[in-house]
Coordinates of C-alpha atoms in Angstrom, one line a residue:
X1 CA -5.8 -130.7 -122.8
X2 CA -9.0 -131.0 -121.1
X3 CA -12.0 -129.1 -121.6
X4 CA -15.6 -127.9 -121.0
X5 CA -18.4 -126.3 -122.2
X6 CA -21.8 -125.7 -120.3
X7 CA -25.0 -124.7 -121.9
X8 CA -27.5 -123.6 -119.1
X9 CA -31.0 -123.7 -121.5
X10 CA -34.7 -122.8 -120.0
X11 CA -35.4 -126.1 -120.0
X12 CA -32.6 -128.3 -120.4
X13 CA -29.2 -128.3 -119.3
X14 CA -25.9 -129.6 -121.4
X15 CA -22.5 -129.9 -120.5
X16 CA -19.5 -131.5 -122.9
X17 CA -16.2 -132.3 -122.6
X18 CA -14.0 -131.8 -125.2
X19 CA -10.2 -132.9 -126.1
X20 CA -7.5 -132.5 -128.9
X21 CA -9.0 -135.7 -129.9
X22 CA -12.6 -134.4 -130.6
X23 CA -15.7 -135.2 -128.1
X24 CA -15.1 -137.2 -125.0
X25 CA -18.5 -137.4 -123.5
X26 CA -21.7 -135.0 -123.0
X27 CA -24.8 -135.1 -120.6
X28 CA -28.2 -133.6 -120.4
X29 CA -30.8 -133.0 -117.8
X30 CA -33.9 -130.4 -117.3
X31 CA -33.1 -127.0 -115.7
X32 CA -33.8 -126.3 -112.1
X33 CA -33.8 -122.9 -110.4
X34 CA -30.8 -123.6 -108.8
X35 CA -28.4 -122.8 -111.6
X36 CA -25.0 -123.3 -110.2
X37 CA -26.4 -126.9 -108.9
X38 CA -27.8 -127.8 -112.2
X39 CA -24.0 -126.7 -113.8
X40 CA -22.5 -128.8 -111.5
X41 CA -24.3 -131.4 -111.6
X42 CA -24.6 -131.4 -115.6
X43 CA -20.7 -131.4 -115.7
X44 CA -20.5 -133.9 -113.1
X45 CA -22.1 -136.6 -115.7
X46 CA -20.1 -135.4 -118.7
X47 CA -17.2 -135.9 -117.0
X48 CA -18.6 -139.9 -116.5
X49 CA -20.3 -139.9 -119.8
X50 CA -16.4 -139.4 -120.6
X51 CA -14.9 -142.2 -118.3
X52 CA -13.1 -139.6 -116.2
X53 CA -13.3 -138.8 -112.5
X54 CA -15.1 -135.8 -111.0
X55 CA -11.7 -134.1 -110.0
X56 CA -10.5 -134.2 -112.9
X57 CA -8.6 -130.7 -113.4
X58 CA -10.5 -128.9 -116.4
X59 CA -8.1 -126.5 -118.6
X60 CA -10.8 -124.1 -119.1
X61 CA -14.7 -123.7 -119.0
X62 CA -16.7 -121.7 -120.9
X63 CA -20.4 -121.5 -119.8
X64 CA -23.2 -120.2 -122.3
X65 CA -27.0 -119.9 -122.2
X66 CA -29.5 -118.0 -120.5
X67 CA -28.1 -118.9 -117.0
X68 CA -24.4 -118.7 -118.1
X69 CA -23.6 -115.5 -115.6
X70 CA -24.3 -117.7 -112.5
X71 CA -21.9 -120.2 -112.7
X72 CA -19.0 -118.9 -110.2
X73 CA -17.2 -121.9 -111.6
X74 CA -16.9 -120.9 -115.5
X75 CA -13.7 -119.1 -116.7
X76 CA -15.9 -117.0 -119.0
X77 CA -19.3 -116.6 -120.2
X78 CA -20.1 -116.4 -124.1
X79 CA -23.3 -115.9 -125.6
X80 CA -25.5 -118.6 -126.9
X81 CA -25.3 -117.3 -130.9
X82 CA -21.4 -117.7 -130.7
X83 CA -21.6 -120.9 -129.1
X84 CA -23.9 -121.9 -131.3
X85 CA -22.0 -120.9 -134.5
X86 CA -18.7 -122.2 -133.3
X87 CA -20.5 -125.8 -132.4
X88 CA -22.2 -126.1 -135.9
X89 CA -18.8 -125.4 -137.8
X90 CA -17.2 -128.4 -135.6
X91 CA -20.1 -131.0 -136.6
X92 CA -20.7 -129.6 -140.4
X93 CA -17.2 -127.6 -141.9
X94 CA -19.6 -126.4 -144.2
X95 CA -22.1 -124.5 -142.3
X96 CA -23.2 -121.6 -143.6
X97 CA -26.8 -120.9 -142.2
X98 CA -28.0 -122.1 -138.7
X99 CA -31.9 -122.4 -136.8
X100 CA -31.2 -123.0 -133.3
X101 CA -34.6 -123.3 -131.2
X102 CA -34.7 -123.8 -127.5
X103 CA -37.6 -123.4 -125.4
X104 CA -37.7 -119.7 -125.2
X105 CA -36.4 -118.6 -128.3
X106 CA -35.7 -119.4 -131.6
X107 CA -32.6 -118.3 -133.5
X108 CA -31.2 -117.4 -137.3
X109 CA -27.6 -117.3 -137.8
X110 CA -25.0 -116.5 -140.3
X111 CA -21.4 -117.5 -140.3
X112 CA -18.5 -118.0 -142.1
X113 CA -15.7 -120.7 -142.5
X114 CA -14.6 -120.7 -139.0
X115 CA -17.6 -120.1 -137.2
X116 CA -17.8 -116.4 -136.8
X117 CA -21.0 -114.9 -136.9
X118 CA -22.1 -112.5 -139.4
X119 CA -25.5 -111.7 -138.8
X120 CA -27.9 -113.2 -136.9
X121 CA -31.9 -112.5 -136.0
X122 CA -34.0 -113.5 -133.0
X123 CA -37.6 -114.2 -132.3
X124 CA -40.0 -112.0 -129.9
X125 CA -39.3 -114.1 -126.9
X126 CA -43.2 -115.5 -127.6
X127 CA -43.8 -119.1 -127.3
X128 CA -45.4 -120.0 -130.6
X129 CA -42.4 -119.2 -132.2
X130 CA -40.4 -121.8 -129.7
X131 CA -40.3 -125.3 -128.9
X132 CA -42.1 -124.6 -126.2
X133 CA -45.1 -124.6 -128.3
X134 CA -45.1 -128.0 -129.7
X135 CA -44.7 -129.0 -126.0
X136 CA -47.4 -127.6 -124.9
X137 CA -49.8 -129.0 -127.5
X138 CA -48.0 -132.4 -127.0
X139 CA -48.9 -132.7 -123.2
X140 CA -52.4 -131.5 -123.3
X141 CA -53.4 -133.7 -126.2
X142 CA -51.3 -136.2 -124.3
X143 CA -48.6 -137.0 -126.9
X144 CA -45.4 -138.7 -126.4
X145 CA -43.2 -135.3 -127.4
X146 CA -40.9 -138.2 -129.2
X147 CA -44.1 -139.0 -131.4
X148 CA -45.5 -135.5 -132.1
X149 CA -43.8 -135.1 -135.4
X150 CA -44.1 -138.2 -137.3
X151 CA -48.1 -137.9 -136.2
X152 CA -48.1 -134.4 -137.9
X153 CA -46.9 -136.1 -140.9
X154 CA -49.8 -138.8 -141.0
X155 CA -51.6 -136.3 -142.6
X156 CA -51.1 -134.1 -146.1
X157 CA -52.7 -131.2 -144.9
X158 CA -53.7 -129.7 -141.5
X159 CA -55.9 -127.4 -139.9
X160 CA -55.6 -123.9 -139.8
X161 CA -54.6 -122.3 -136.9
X162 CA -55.5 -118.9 -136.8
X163 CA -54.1 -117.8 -133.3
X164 CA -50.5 -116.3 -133.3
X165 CA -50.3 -116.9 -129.4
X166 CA -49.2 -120.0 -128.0
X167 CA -52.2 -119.8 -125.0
X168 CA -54.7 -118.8 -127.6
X169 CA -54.1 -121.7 -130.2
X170 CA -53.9 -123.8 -127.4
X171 CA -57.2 -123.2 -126.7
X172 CA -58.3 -123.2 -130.5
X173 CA -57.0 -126.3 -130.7
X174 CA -59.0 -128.0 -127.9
X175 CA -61.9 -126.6 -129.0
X176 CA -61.3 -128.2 -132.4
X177 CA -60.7 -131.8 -130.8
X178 CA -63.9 -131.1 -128.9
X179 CA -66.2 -130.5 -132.1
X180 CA -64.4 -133.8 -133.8
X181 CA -61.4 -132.8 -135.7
X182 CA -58.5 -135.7 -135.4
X183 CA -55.5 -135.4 -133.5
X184 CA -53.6 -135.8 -136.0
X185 CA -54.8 -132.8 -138.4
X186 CA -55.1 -130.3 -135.3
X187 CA -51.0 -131.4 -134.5
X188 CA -50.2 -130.8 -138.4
X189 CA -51.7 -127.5 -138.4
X190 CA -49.7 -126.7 -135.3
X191 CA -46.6 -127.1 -136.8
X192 CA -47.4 -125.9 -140.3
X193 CA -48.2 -122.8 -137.9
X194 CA -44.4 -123.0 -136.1
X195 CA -42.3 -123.8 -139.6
X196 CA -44.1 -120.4 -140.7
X197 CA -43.2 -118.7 -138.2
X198 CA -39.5 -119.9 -138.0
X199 CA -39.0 -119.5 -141.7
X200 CA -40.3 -115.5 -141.6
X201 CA -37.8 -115.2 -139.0
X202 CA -35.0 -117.3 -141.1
X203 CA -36.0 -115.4 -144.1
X204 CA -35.1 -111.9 -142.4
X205 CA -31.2 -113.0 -143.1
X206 CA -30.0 -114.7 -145.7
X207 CA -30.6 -118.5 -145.7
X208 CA -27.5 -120.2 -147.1
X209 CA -26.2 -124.0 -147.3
X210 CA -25.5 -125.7 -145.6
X211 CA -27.9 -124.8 -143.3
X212 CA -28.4 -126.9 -139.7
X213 CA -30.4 -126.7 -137.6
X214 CA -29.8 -127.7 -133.7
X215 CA -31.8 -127.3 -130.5
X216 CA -34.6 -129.9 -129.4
X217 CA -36.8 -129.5 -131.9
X218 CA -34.0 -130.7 -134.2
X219 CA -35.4 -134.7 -133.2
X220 CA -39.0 -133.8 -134.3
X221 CA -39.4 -134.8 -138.1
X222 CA -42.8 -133.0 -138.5
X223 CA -40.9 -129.8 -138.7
X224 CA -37.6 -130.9 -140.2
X225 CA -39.8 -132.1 -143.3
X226 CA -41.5 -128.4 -143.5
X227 CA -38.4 -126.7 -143.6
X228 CA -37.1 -128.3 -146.3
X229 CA -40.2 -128.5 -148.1
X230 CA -40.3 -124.3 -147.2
X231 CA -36.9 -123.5 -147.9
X232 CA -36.0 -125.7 -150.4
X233 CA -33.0 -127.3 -148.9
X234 CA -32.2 -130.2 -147.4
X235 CA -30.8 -129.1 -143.4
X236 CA -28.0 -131.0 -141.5
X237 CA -29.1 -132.5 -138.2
X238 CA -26.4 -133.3 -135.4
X239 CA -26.4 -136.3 -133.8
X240 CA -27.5 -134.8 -130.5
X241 CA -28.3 -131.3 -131.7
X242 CA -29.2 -130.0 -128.1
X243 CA -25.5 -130.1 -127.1
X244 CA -24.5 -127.9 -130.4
X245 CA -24.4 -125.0 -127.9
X246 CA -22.3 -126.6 -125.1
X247 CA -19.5 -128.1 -127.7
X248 CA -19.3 -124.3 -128.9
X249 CA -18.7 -123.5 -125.8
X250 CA -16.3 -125.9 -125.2
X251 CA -14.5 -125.2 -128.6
X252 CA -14.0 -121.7 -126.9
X253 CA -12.4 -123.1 -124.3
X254 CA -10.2 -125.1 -126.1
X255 CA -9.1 -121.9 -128.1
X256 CA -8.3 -120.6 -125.1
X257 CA -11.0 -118.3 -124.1
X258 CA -11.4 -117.7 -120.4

């Protein structure tokens, strides 16, 4: 058996295929408008990631994401938190707690022993509180985005940020490399800003190990080393953590929904 799952983020898309025998293969690109050509194309390069041919007849697909409804092609849609939970079980058995943050939101979840959410909390849709935001500071301070985190950790303490908009400290921050602060404080302080906003959010459920923590922001160290400085535990990282959402989905699949 031969399945799919399709994760259709604000900024990247993800697509794996899954068999009996675990994961076959897995792509990601950036999102485009065109939402039913990005799905396509996404699954297209799975499907070679996985040494199989583009006809290949799929037993289901589940699509999840922001852009899940407009994929014509999908069997059934699911929402992100499911997929989410579900995907995070299959990597970790022991999952308990999980932060997923994409570019336009950031998310808390709960679940139990096979992946069934129990509670869950979301942010306010604002960009500080997303990856989005270290973006943001990364390209105008002209930082690789692979290299933001480890230079937020070349320092033991950074500035403070006093602007909860992502425009706004933006524009603090610029105004602080202008009068001579260096990079690398103005970057700390940015993400001491995000890890206190995600663990507000975390801490309005109950945080419990094993917690993981997927989505893009997963690769950047500066904030994995805050959270488990904040919360005291040590989090799970996948191996790719963007596709956590996708392999729910396609876990779904496999179970037979659709």
């Amino acid at each position: 058996m031969i399945c799919a799952g399709i994760d259709i983020g604000s900024r990247t898309s993800k697509a794996v295929i899954l068999t009996e025998e675990g994961i076959k293969g897995y792509s990601l690109i950036r999102t485009v408008p065109d939402t039913e050509k990005v799905a396509k194309e996404v699954l297209k390069m799975a499907l070679e990631d996985s040494g199989l041919e583009e006809d290949t007849v799929l037993e289901k697909i589940v699509a999840t994401g922001y852009g899940r409804v407009m994929i014509p092609f999908a069997d059934r849609q699911m929402s992100e938190i499911s997929c989410h939970a579900r995907g995070a079980i299959f990597l970790f058995p022991t999952t308990r707690t999980i932060i997923d943050m994409g570019g336009q939101d950031c998310k808390a979840i709960n679940c139990d022993e096979q992946g069934h959410v129990t509670h869950f909390v979301m942010n306010d849709k604002c960009a500080a509180g997303t990856g989005r935001f270290i973006e943001v500071i990364a390209e105008s301070f002209d930082i690789p985005i692979d290299q933001v985190g480890s230079l937020s950790l070349e320092v033991e303490e950074g500035v403070g940020i006093s602007s909860v908009c992502s425009v706004f400290a933006r524009s603090e921050a610029l105004v602080m490399a202008r009068e001579g602060v260096p990079k690398n404080k103005i970057v700390a302080g940015i993400h001491d800003a995000l890890t206190s906003r995600v663990v507000g959010l975390v801490r309005r459920t109950e945080v419990k190990p094993d917690l993981v923590i997927t989505g893009g922001i997963a690769k950047n160290t500066g904030f994995i080393s805050r959270i488990e400085s904040r919360l005291g535990m040590k989090p799970l990282i996948p191996e790719e953590p963007q596709i956590t959402g996708a392999l729910g989905a396609a876990v779904l699949a496999m179970e037979g929904i659709g």
